[in-house]
Short mmCIF file of C-alpha atoms and ligand atoms in Angstrom, two decimals:
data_model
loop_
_atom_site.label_atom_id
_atom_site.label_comp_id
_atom_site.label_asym_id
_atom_site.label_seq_id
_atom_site.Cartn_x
_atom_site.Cartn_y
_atom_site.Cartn_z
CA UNK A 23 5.25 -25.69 -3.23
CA UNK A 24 3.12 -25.91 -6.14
CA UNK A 25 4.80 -25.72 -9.64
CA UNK A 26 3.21 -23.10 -11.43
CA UNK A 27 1.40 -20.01 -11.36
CA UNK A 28 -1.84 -19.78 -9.28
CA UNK A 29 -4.73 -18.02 -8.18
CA UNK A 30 -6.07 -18.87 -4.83
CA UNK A 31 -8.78 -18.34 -1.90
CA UNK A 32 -7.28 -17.47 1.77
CA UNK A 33 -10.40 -16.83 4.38
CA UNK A 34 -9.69 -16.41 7.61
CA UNK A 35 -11.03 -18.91 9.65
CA UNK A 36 -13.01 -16.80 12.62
CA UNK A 37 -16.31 -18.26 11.75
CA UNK A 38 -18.37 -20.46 9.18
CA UNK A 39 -18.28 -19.09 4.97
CA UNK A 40 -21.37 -17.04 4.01
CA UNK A 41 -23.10 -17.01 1.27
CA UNK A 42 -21.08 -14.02 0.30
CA UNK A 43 -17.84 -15.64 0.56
CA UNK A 44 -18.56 -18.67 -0.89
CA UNK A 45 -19.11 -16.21 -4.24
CA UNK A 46 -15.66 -14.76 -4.04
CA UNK A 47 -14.08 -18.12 -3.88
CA UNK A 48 -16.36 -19.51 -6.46
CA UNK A 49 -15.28 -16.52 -8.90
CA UNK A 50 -11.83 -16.87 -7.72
CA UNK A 51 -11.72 -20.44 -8.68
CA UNK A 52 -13.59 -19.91 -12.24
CA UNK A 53 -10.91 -17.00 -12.91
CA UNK A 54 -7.97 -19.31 -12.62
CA UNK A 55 -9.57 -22.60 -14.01
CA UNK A 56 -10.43 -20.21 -16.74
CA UNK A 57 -6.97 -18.78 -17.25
CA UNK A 58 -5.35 -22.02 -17.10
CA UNK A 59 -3.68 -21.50 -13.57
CA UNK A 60 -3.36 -23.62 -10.43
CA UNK A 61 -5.82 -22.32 -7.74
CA UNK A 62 -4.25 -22.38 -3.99
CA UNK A 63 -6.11 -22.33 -0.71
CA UNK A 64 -4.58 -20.33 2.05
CA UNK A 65 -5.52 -20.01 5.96
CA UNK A 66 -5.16 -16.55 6.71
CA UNK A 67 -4.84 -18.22 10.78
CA UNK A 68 -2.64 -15.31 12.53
CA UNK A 69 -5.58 -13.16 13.72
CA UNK A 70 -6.48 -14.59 17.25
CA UNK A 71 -10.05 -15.05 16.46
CA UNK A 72 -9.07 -17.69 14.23
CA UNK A 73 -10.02 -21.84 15.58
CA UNK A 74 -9.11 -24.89 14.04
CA UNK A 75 -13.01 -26.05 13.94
CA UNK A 76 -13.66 -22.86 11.33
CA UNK A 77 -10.87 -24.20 9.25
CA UNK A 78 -12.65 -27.75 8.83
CA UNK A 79 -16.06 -26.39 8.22
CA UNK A 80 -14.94 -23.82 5.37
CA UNK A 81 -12.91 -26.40 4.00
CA UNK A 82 -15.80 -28.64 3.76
CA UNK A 83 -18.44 -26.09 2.79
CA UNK A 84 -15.95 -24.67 -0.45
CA UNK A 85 -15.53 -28.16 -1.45
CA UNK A 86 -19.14 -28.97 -1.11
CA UNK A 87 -20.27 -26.42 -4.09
CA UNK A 88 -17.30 -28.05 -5.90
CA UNK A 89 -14.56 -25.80 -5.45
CA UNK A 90 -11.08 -28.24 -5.71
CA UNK A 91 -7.38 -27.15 -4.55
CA UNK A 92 -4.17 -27.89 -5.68
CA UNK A 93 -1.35 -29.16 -3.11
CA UNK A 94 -1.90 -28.66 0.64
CA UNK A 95 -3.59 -26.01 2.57
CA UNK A 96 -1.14 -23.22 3.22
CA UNK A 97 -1.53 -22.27 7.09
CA UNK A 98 -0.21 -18.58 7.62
CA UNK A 99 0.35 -20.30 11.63
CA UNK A 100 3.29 -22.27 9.76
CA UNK A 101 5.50 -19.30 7.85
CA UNK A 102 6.42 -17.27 10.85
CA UNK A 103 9.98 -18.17 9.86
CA UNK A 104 9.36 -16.57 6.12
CA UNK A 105 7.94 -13.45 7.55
CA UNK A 106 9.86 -13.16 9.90
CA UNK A 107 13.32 -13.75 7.14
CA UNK A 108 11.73 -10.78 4.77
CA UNK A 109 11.52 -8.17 8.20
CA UNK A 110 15.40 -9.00 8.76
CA UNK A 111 16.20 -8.32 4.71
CA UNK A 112 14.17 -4.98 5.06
CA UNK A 113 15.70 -3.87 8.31
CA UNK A 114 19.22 -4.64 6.98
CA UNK A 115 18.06 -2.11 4.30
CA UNK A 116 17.05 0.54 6.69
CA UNK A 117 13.71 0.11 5.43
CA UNK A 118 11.92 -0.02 8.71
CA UNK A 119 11.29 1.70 12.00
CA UNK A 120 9.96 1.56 15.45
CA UNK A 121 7.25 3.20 16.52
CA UNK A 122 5.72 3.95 19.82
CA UNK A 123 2.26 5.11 18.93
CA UNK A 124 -1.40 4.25 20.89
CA UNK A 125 -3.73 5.07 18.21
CA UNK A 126 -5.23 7.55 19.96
CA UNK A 127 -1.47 8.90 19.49
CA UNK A 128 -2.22 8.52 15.70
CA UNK A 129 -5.60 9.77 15.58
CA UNK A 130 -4.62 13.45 17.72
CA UNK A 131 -1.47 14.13 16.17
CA UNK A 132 -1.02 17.07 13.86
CA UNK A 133 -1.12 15.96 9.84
CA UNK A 134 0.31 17.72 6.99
CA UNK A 135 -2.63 18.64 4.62
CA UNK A 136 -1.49 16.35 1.82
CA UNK A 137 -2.29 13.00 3.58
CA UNK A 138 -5.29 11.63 3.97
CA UNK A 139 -7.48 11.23 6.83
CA UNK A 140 -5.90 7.52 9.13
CA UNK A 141 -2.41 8.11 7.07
CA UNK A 142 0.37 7.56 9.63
CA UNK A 143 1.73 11.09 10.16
CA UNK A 144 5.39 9.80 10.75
CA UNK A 145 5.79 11.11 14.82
CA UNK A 146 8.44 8.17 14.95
CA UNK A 147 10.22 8.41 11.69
CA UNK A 148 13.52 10.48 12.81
CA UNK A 149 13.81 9.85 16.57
CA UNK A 150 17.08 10.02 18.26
CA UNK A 151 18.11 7.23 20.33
CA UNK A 152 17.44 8.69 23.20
CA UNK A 153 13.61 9.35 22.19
CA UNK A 154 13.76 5.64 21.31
CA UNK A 155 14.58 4.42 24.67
CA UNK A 156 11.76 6.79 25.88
CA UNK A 157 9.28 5.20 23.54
CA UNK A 158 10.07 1.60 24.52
CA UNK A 159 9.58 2.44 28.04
CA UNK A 160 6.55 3.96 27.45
CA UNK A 161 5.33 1.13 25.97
CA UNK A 162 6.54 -1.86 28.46
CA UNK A 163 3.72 -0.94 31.44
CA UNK A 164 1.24 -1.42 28.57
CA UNK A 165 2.59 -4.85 28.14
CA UNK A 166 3.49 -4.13 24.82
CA UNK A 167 6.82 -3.58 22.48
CA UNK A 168 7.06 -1.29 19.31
CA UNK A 169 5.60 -1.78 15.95
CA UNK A 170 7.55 -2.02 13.43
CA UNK A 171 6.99 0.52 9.81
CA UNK A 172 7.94 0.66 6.63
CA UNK A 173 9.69 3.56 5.70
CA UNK A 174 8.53 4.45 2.69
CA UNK A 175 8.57 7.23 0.04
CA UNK A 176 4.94 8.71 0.77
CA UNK A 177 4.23 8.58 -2.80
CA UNK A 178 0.44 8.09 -4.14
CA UNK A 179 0.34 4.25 -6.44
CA UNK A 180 -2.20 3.46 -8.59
CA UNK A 181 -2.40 -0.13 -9.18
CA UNK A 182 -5.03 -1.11 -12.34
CA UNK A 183 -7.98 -3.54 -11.54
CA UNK A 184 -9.43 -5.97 -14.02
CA UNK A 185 -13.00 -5.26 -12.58
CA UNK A 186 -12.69 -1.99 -10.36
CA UNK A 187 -10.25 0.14 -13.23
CA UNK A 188 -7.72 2.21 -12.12
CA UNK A 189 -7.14 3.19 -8.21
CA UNK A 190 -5.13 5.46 -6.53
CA UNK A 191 -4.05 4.78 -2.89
CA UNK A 192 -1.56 7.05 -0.77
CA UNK A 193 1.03 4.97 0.65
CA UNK A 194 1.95 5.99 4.06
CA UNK A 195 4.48 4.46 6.60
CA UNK A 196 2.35 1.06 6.82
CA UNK A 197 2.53 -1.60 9.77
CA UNK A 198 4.82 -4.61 8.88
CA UNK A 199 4.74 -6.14 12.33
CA UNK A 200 2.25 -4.98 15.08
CA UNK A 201 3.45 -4.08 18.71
CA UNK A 202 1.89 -7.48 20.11
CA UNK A 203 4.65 -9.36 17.18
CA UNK A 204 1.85 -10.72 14.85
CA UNK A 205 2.90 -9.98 11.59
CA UNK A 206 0.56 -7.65 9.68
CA UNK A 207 -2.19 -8.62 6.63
CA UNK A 208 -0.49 -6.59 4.06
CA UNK A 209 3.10 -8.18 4.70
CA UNK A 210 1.95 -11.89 5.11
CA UNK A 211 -0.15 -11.55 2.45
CA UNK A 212 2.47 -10.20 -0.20
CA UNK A 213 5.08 -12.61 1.38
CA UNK A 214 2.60 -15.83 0.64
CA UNK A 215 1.64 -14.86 -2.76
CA UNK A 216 5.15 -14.88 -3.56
CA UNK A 217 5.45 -17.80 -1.98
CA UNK A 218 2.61 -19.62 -3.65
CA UNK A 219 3.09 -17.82 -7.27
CA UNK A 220 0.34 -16.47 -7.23
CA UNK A 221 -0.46 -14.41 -10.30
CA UNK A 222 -4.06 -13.87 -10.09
CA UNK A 223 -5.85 -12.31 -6.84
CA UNK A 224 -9.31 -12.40 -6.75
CA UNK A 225 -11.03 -11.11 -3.09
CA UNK A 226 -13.73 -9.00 -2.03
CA UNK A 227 -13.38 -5.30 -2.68
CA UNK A 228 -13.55 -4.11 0.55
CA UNK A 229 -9.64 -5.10 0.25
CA UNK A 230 -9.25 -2.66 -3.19
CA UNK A 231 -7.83 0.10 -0.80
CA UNK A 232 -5.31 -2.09 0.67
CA UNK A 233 -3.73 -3.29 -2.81
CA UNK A 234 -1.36 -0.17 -3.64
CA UNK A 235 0.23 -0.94 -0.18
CA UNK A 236 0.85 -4.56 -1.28
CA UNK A 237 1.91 -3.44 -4.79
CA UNK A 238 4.45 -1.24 -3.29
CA UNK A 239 5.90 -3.89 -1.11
CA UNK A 240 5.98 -6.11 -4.06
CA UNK A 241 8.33 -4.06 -5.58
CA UNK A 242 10.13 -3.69 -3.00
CA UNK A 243 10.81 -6.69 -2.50
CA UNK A 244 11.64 -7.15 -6.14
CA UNK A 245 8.09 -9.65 -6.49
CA UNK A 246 6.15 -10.53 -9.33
CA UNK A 247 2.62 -8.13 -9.51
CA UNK A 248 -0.30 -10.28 -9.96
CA UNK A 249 -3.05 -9.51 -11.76
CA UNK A 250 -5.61 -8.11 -9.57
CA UNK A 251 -9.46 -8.77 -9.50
CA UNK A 252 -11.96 -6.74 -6.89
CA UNK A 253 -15.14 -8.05 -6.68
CA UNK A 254 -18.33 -6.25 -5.18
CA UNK A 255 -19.44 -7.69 -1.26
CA UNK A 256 -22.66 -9.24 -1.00
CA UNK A 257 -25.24 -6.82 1.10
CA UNK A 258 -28.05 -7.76 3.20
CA UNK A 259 -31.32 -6.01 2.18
CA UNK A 260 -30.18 -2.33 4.32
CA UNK A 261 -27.19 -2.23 2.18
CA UNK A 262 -25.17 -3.71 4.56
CA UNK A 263 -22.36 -5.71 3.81
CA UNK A 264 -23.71 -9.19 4.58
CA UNK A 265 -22.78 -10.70 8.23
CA UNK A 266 -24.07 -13.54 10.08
CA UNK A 267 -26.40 -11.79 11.96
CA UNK A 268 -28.59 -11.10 9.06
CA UNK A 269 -30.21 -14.42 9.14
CA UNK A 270 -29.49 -18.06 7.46
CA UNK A 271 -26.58 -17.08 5.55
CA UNK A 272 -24.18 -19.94 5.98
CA UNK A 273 -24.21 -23.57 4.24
CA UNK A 274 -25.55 -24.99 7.25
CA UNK A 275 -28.61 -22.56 8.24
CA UNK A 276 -29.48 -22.41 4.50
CA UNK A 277 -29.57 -26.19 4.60
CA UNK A 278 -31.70 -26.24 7.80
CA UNK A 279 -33.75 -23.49 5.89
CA UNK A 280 -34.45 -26.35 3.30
CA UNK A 281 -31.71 -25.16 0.53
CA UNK A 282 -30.44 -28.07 -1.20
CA UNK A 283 -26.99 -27.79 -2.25
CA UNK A 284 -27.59 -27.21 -5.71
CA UNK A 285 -30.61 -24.93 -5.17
CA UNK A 286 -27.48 -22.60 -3.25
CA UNK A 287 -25.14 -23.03 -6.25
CA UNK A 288 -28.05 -21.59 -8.39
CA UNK A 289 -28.65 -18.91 -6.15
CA UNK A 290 -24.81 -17.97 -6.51
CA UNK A 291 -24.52 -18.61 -9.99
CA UNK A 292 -27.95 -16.65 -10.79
CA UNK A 293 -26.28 -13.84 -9.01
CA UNK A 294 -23.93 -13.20 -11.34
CA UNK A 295 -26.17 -13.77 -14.34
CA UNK A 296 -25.55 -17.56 -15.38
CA UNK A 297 -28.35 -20.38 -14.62
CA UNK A 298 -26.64 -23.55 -13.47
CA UNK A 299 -26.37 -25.27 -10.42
CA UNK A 300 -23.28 -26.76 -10.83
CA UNK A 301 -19.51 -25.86 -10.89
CA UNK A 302 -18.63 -27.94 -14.50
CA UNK A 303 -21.25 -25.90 -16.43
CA UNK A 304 -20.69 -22.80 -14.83
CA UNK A 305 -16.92 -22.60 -14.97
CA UNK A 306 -17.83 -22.98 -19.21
CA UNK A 307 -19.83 -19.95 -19.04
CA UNK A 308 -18.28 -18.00 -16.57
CA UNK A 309 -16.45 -14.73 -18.18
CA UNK A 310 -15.07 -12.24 -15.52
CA UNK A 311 -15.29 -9.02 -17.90
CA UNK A 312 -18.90 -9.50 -18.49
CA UNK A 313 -19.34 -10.23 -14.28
CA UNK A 314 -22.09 -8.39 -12.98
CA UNK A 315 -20.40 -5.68 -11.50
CA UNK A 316 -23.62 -4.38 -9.08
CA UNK A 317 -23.39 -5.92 -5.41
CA UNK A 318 -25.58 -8.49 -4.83
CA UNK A 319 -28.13 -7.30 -2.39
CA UNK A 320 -29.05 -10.70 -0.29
CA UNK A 321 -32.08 -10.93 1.73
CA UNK A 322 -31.88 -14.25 4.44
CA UNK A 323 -35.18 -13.61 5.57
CA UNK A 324 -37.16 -13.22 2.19
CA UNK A 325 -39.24 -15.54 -0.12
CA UNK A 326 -36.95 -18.28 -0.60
CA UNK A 327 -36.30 -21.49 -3.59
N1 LIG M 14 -8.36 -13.25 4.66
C1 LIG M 14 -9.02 -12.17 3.98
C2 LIG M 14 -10.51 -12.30 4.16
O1 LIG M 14 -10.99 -13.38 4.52
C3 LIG M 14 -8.71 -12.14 2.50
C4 LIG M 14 -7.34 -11.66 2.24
C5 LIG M 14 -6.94 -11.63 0.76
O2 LIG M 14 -7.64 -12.23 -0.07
O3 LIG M 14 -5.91 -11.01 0.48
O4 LIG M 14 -11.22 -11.33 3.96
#
């Protein structure tokens, strides 16, 4: 475990970095250089679409536009044993609950006007044993056991961002460990922050909505809160957020395009308003509060260099 406090990167390995990625974990790593922390990488590996030959290539494409790493790779594959230490602490508290539900159970069932549209509306929060036994078996054709929830106190949380300002979630009875027994995003990725003392998190803001879940379990659990920093997706030219399909958008097709490794530094760097084309320089000029805060609309099929 790495001494002191961190920020860190943790992709998912299901397929190779974009161009859009590579600029979160580029800001990521300027934040924490910046702020005199450790930076960690993490393999966010559980999801089954995850392969060992993504893991390689996004290791070697962050490293290639200069991003470094302190200590080993985390691999999420290796900590079942933590997660699975922190779901016996919280149901020894009473904290958690099966639950039976399909989602189109979920998505038909009745919901009480104060929360929100996809809020878990709590159908197997107070069953009696009996109704248990009923759920499990309804579950065991489908080849499948019960989730486990957090019972929590419904309340809304508003957690402060450094770029996005305030935001309010409503926390609702989350998933802590899905039927099929993977252990879910917001649990492993509160458990490993922890775990790697982590004190800054920097990601794409498509993930804003799920930080007041993982600031409640944080308390919780009785963890440190890190600071938190959104940052806006990349979008192709529709004002989509930016996917493979759009075109050259990885190291490797930009390279076959003719991009030179520093040419796609600049490109990065020019995107959030600073002209360099390499990591030394622009970690010196980099300041997150004057970030542009627009999304960067990214067009893999127009003029190029
Ligand atoms: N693994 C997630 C992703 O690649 C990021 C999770 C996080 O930063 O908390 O989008």
């Amino acid at each position: 475990m790495v001494a002191h406090a961190t920020g860190r990167y943790a992709p998912s390995p299901s397929g190779d970095l974009h161009i859009g990625n590579l600029r979160t974990a580029l800001i990521a790593w300027a934040c924490a250089r910046k702020a005199g922390l450790g930076f960690v990488m993490r393999m966010e590996n559980l999801d089954d679409r995850a392969r060992p030959e993504y893991v390689e290539t996004q290791l070697r494409d962050l490293a290639e536009i200069g991003i470094d790493w302190d200590g080993d790779v985390l691999f999420q594959s290796e900590r079942t044993s933590a997660y699975a230490a922190v779901v016996r602490h919280l149901l020894e508290q009473d904290l958690l609950y099966e639950c039976y539900c399909t989602r189109a159970d979920i998505r038909d069932a009745p919901r009480a006007p104060h929360k929100p549209p996809g809020a878990y509306p709590g159908t197997c929060r107070d069953l009696t044993p009996e109704e248990r036994e009923a759920g499990r078996a309804k579950l065991a054709p489908m080849n499948r056991g019960p989730a486990l929830r957090l019972r929590t106190t419904g309340e809304a949380l508003t957690v402060t961002d450094r770029v996005c300002g305030s935001f309010t979630g409503y926390i609702d009875d989350f998933v802590i460990r899905r039927g099929d027994g993977a252990y879910a995003y917001n649990l492993v990725a509160v458990v490993d922050d922890e775990h790697q003392q982590v004190r800054q998190v920097v990601r794409a803001d498509d993930l804003l909505e799920s930080t007041p879940r993982q600031v409640y379990l944080q308390r919780l659990l009785g963890y440190e809160m890190p600071e938190y920093i959104h940052v806006p997706l990349v979008l192709n030219p529709r004002g989509q957020r930016l996917a493979k399909r759009d075109g050259a958008v990885t190291l490797r097709e930009l390279h076959a395009s003719g991009w030179s490794t520093k040419q796609i530094f600049s490109l990065i760097s020019s995107s959030l308003g600073i002209e360099s084309d390499n990591v030394v320089d622009f970690v010196e000029r980099f300041e997150v509060d004057q970030m542009q805060r627009e999304p960067w609309f990214f067009d893999p099929s127009g003029p190029r260099i």
